[in-house]
Short mmCIF file of C-alpha atoms in Angstrom, two decimals:
data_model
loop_
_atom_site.label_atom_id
_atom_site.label_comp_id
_atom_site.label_asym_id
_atom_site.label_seq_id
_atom_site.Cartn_x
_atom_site.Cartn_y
_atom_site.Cartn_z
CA UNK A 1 0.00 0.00 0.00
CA UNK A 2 1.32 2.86 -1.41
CA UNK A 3 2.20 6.05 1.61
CA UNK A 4 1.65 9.42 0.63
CA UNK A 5 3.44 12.48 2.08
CA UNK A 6 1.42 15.62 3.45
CA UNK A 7 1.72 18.10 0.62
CA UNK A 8 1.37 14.87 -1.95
CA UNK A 9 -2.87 15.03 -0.65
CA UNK A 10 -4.07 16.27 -4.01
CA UNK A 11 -2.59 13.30 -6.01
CA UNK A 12 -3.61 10.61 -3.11
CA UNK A 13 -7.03 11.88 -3.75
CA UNK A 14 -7.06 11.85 -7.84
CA UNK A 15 -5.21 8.36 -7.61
CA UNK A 16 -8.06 7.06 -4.68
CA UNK A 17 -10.44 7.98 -7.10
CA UNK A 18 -8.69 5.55 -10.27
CA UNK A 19 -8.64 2.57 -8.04
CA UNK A 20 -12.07 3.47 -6.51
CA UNK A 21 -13.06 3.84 -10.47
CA UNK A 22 -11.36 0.47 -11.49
CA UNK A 23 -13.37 -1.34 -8.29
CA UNK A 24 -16.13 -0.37 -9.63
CA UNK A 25 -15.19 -1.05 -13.09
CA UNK A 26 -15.36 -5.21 -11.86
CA UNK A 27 -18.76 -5.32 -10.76
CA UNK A 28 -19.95 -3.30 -13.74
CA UNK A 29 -19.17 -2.69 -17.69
CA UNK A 30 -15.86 -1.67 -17.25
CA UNK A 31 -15.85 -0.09 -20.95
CA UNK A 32 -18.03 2.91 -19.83
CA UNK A 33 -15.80 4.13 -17.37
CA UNK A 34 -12.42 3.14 -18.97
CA UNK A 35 -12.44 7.05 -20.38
CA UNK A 36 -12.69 8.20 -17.21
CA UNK A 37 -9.93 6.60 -15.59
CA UNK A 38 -7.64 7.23 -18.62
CA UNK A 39 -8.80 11.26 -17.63
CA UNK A 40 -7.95 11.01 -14.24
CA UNK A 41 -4.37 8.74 -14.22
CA UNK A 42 -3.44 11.16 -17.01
CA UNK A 43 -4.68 14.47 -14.58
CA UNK A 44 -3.03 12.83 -11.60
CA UNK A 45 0.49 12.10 -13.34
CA UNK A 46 0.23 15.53 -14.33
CA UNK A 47 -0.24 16.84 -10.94
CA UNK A 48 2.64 14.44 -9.56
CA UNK A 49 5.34 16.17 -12.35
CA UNK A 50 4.26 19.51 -11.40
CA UNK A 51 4.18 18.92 -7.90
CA UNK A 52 7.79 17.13 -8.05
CA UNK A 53 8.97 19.75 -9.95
CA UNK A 54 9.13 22.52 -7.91
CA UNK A 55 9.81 20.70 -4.42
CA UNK A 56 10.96 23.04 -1.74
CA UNK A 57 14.14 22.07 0.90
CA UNK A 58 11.67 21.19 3.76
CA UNK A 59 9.28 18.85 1.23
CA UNK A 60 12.56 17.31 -0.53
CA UNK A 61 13.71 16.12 3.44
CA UNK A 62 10.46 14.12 3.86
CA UNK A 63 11.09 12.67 0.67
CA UNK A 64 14.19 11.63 1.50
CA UNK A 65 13.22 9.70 5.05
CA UNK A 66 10.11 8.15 3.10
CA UNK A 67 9.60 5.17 4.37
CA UNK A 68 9.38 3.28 1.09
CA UNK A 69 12.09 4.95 -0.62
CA UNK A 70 14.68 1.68 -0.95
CA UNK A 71 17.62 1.35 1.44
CA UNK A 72 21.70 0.50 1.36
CA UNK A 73 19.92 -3.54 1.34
CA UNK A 74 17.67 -2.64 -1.88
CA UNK A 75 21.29 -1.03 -3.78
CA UNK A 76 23.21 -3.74 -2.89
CA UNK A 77 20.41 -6.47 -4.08
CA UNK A 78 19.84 -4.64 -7.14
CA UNK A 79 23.65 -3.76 -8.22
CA UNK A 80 26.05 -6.25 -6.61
CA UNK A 81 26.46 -10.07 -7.08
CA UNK A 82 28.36 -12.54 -5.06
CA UNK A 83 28.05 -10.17 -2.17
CA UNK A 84 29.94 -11.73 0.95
CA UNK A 85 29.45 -9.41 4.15
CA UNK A 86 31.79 -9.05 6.54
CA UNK A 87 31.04 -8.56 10.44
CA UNK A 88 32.70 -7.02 13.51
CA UNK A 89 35.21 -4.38 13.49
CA UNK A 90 37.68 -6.84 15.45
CA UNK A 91 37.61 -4.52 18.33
CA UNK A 92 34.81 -4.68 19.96
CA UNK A 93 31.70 -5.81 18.31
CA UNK A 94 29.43 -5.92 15.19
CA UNK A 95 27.21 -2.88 14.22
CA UNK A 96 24.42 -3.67 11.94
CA UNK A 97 24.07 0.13 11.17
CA UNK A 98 26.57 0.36 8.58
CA UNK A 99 26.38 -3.57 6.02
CA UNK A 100 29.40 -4.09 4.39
CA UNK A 101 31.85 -6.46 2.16
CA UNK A 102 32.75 -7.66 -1.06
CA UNK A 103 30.84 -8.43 -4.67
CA UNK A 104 31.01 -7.26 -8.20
CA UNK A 105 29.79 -4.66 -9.40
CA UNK A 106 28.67 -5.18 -13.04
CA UNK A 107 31.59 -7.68 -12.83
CA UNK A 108 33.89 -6.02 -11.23
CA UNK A 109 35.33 -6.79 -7.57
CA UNK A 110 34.16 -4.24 -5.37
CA UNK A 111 34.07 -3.13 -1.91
CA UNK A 112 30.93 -1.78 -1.10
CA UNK A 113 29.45 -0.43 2.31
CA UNK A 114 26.44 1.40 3.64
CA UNK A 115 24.03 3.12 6.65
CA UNK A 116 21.12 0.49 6.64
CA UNK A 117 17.86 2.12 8.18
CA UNK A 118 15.86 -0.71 8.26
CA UNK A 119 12.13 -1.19 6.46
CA UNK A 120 9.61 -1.79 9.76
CA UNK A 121 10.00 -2.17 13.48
CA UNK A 122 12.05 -5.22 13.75
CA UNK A 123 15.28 -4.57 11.66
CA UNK A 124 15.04 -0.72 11.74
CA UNK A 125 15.71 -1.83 16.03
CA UNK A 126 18.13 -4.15 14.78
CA UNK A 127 20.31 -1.73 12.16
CA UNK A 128 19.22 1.04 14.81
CA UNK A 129 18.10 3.05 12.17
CA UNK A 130 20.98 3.46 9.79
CA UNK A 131 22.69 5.40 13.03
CA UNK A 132 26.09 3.90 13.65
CA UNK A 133 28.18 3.50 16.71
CA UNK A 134 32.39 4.06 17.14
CA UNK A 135 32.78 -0.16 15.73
CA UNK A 136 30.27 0.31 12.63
CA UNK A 137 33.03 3.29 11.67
CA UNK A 138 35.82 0.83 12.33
CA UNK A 139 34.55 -1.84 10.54
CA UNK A 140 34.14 0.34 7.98
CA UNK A 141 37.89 1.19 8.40
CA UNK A 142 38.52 -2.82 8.39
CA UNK A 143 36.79 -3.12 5.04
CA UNK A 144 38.88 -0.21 3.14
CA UNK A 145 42.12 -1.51 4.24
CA UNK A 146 41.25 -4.92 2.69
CA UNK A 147 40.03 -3.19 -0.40
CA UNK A 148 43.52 -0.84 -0.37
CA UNK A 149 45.18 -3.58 -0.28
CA UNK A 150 43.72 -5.89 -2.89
CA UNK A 151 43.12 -2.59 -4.84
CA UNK A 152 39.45 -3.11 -5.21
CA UNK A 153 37.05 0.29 -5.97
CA UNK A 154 35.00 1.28 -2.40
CA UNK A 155 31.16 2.18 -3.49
CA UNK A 156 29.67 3.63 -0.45
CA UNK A 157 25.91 4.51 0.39
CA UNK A 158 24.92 7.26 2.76
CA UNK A 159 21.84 7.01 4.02
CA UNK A 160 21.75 8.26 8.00
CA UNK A 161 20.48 11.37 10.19
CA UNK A 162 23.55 11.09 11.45
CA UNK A 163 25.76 9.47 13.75
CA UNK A 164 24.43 7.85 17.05
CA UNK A 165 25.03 10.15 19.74
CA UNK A 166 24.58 7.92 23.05
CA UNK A 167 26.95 7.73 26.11
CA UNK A 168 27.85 4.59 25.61
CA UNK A 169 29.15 5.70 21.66
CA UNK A 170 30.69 8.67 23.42
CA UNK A 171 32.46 6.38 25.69
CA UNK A 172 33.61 4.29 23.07
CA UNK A 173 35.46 6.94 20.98
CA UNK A 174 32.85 7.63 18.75
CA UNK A 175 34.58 11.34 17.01
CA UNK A 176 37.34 9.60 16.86
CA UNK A 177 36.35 6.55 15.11
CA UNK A 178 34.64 9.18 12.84
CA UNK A 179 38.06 10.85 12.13
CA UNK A 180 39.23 7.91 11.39
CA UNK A 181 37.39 6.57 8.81
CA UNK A 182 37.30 9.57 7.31
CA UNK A 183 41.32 9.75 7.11
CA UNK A 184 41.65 6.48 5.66
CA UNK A 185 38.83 7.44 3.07
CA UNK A 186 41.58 10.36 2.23
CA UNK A 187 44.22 7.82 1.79
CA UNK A 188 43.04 5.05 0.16
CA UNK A 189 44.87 4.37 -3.50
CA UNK A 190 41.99 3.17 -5.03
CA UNK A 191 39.12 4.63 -6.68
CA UNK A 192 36.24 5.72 -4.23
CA UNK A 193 32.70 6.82 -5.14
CA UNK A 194 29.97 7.69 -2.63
CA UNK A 195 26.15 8.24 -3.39
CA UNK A 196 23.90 9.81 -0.84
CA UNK A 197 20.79 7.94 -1.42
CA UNK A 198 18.37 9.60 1.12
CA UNK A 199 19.98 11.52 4.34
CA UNK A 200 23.22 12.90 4.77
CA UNK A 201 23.64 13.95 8.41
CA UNK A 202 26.90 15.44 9.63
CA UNK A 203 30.29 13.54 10.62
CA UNK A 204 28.07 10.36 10.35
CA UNK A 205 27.82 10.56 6.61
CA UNK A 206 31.17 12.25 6.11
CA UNK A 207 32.58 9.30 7.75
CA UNK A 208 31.98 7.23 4.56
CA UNK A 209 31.32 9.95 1.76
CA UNK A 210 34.85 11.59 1.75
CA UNK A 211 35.13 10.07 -1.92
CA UNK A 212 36.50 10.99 -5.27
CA UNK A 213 33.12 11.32 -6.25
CA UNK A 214 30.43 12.18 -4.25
CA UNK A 215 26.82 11.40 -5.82
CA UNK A 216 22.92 12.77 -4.51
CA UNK A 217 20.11 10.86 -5.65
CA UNK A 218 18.02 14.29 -6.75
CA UNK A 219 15.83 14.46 -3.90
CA UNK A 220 17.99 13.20 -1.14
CA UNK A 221 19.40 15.89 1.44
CA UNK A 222 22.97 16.04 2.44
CA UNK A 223 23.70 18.58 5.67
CA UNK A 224 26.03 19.15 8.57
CA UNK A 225 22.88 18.72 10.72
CA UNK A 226 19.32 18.20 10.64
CA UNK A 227 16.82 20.62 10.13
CA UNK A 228 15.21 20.04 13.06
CA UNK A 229 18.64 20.04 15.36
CA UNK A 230 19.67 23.41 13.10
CA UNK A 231 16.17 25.17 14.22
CA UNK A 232 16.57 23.77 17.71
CA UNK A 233 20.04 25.75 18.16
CA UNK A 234 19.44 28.87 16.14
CA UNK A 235 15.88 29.60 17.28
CA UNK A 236 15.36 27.14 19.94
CA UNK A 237 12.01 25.96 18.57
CA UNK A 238 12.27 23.04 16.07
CA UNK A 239 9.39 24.07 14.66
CA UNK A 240 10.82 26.17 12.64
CA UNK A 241 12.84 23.36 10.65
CA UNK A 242 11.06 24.35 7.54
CA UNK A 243 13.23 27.94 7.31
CA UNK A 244 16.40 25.94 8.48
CA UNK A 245 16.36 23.59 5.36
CA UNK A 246 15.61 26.30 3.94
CA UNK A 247 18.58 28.23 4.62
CA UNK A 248 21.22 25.33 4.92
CA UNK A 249 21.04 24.81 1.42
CA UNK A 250 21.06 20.92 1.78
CA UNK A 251 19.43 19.80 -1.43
CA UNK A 252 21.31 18.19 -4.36
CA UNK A 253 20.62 21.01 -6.32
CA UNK A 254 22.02 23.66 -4.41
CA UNK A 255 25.34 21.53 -3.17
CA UNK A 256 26.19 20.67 -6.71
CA UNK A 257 26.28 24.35 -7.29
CA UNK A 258 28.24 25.01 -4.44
CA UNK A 259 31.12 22.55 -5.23
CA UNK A 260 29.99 19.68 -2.77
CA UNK A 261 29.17 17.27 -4.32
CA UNK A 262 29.93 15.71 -8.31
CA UNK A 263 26.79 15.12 -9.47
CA UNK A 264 22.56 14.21 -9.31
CA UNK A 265 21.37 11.03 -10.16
CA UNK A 266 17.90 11.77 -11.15
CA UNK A 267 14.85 9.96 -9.56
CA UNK A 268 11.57 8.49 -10.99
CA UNK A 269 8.88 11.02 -11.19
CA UNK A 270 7.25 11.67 -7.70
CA UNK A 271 10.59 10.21 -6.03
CA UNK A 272 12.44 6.94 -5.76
CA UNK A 273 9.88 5.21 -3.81
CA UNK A 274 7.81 5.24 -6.79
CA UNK A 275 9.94 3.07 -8.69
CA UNK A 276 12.90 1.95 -7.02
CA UNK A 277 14.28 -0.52 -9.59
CA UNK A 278 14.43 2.75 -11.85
CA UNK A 279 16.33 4.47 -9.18
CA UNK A 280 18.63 2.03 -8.35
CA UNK A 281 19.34 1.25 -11.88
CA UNK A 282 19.83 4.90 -12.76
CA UNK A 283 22.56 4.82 -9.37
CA UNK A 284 24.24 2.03 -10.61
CA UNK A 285 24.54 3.95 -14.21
CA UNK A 286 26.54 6.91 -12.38
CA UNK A 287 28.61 4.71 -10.36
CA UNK A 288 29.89 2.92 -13.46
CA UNK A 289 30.81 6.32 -15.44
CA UNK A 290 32.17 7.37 -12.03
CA UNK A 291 34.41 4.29 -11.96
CA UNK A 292 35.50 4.90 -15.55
CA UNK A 293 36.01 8.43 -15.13
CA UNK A 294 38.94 7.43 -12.24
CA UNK A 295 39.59 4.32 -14.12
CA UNK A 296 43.14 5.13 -15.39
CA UNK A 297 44.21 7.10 -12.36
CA UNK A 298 47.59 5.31 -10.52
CA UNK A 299 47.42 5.29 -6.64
CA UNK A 300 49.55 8.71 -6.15
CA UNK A 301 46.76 10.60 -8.90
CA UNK A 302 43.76 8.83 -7.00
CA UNK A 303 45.05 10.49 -3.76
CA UNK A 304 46.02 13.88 -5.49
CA UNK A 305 42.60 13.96 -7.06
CA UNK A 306 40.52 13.34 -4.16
CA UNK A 307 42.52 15.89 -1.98
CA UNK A 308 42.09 18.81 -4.22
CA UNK A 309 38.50 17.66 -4.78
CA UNK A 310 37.82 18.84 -1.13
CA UNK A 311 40.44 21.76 -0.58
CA UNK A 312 38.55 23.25 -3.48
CA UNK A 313 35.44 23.27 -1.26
CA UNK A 314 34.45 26.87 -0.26
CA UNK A 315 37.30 28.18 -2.37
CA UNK A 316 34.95 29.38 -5.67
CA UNK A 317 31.55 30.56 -4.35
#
């Protein structure tokens, strides 16, 4: 069953109408009303392309957490083959936040990693929400080193409100398991390409998106915090998250124009959860050209590249 956002009301009530239309289409002659459904799927796709087409900051975040738009599990499914995961970070335990290992990706040996939110109660518990702790960051770390030094391509998915920020994470070293990962992103000789396929919170995407290229599925967000946390701090009253993702500039649009990121993957019409098989197909299009576009790079060039990649941040605004 098909879950529709707030502002997305006028199309849930032109597409209620088409099934209500084809319902009664079985009990009666279903040639006298065919017309009419033809009218409204046509006047409702309509409304969907217009709506998606001028999406603002705050309306482009709930797309992004939909609850049906697919997951790191759904990419990996559709994309790799002969995936073997690997668990534990070797120092302390498994997190099921961040899913990682090795496959091929269109045939080619790959390491691939990502946050894992979870689809219902049970495993969204169980990957606590795509929010990892200091050993998902260090497994992560685990993984990279094996792909460094079997020189395999890291693929990463971003897809977390951030980092989990409980004592017990604290206590563990979670900034610096954060730091971490993100320095041996920096230094790994291979090719690295990242793709933020819904949320991008703070150090807890960073911690896996510091890549050679860095992808946005078009209606995913990518920020240094939430907009709730941002409205929270500036105004103390999160209800005013609407002007902070406003303001933060956080969509794909405005970060590719910034410098941030390399490039938009765009989405089926009225967002990936409409068709995920398109959107994961069109992902794993833009991770291939990525690939080939670092393809003939040497270790030395891979590291040069991705350095000045993010010095250049900020630099031409």
């Amino acid at each position: 069953m098909r879950s529709y956002l707030d502002f997305e009301k006028p199309v849930a009530e032109l597409e209620a109408k088409v099934e209500e239309l084809r319902a009664l289409g079985e009990n009666r002659d279903a040639v006298s009303i065919a017309d009419d459904i033809s009218r409204l799927e046509v006047k409702a796709a309509d409304a969907l392309k217009d709506l998606y087409a001028r999406l603002t900051p705050w309306q482009k975040t709930l797309v992004a957490r939909h609850p049906q738009r697919p997951h790191f599990v759904d990419y990996c499914a559709g994309l790799i083959t002969e995936f073997t995961p690997l668990a534990g970070d070797r120092k302390f335990a498994e997190d099921e936040a961040i899913v990682g290992g090795f496959g091929r990706f269109r045939g080619q040996p790959v390491c691939v990693m990502g946050q894992e939110k979870g689809h219902n109660t049970e495993t969204r518990i169980r990957h606590n929400f795509g929010m990892a702790r200091p050993e998902g960051y260090r497994k992560a770390v685990r993984l990279m080193e094996m792909a460094d030094r079997f020189g395999l391509p890291v693929i990463s998915f971003v897809d977390t409100a951030g980092a989990y920020p409980g004592i017990e994470a604290e206590e563990r070293g979670q900034a610096e398991a954060i730091a971490r990962s993100t320095e041996m992103q920096l230094a790994l000789g291979v090719p690295n390409v990242a793709v933020v396929i819904g949320e991008g919170g703070s150090g807890g995407a960073i911690a896996i998106a510091t890549a050679n290229k860095v992808l946005m599925l078009e209606h995913a967000i990518y920020s240094v915090i939430s907009p709730e946390g941002a409205a929270s701090i500036l105004w103390r009253d999160a209800a005013r998250a609407q002007d902070a993702a406003t303001n933060m500039k956080i969509t794909a649009q405005d970060l590719l124009r910034l410098g941030i990121i390399d490039g938009i993957v765009a989405e089926p019409v009225g967002g990936a959860h409409r068709d995920p098989q398109a959107a994961i197909q069109a992902t794993g299009n833009a991770i291939e050209e990525a690939l080939h576009d670092l393809g003939n790079m040497g270790p030395a060039e891979i590291r040069d590249h991705r350095a000045d990649k993010f010095l250049a941040i900020g630099r031409k605004l």
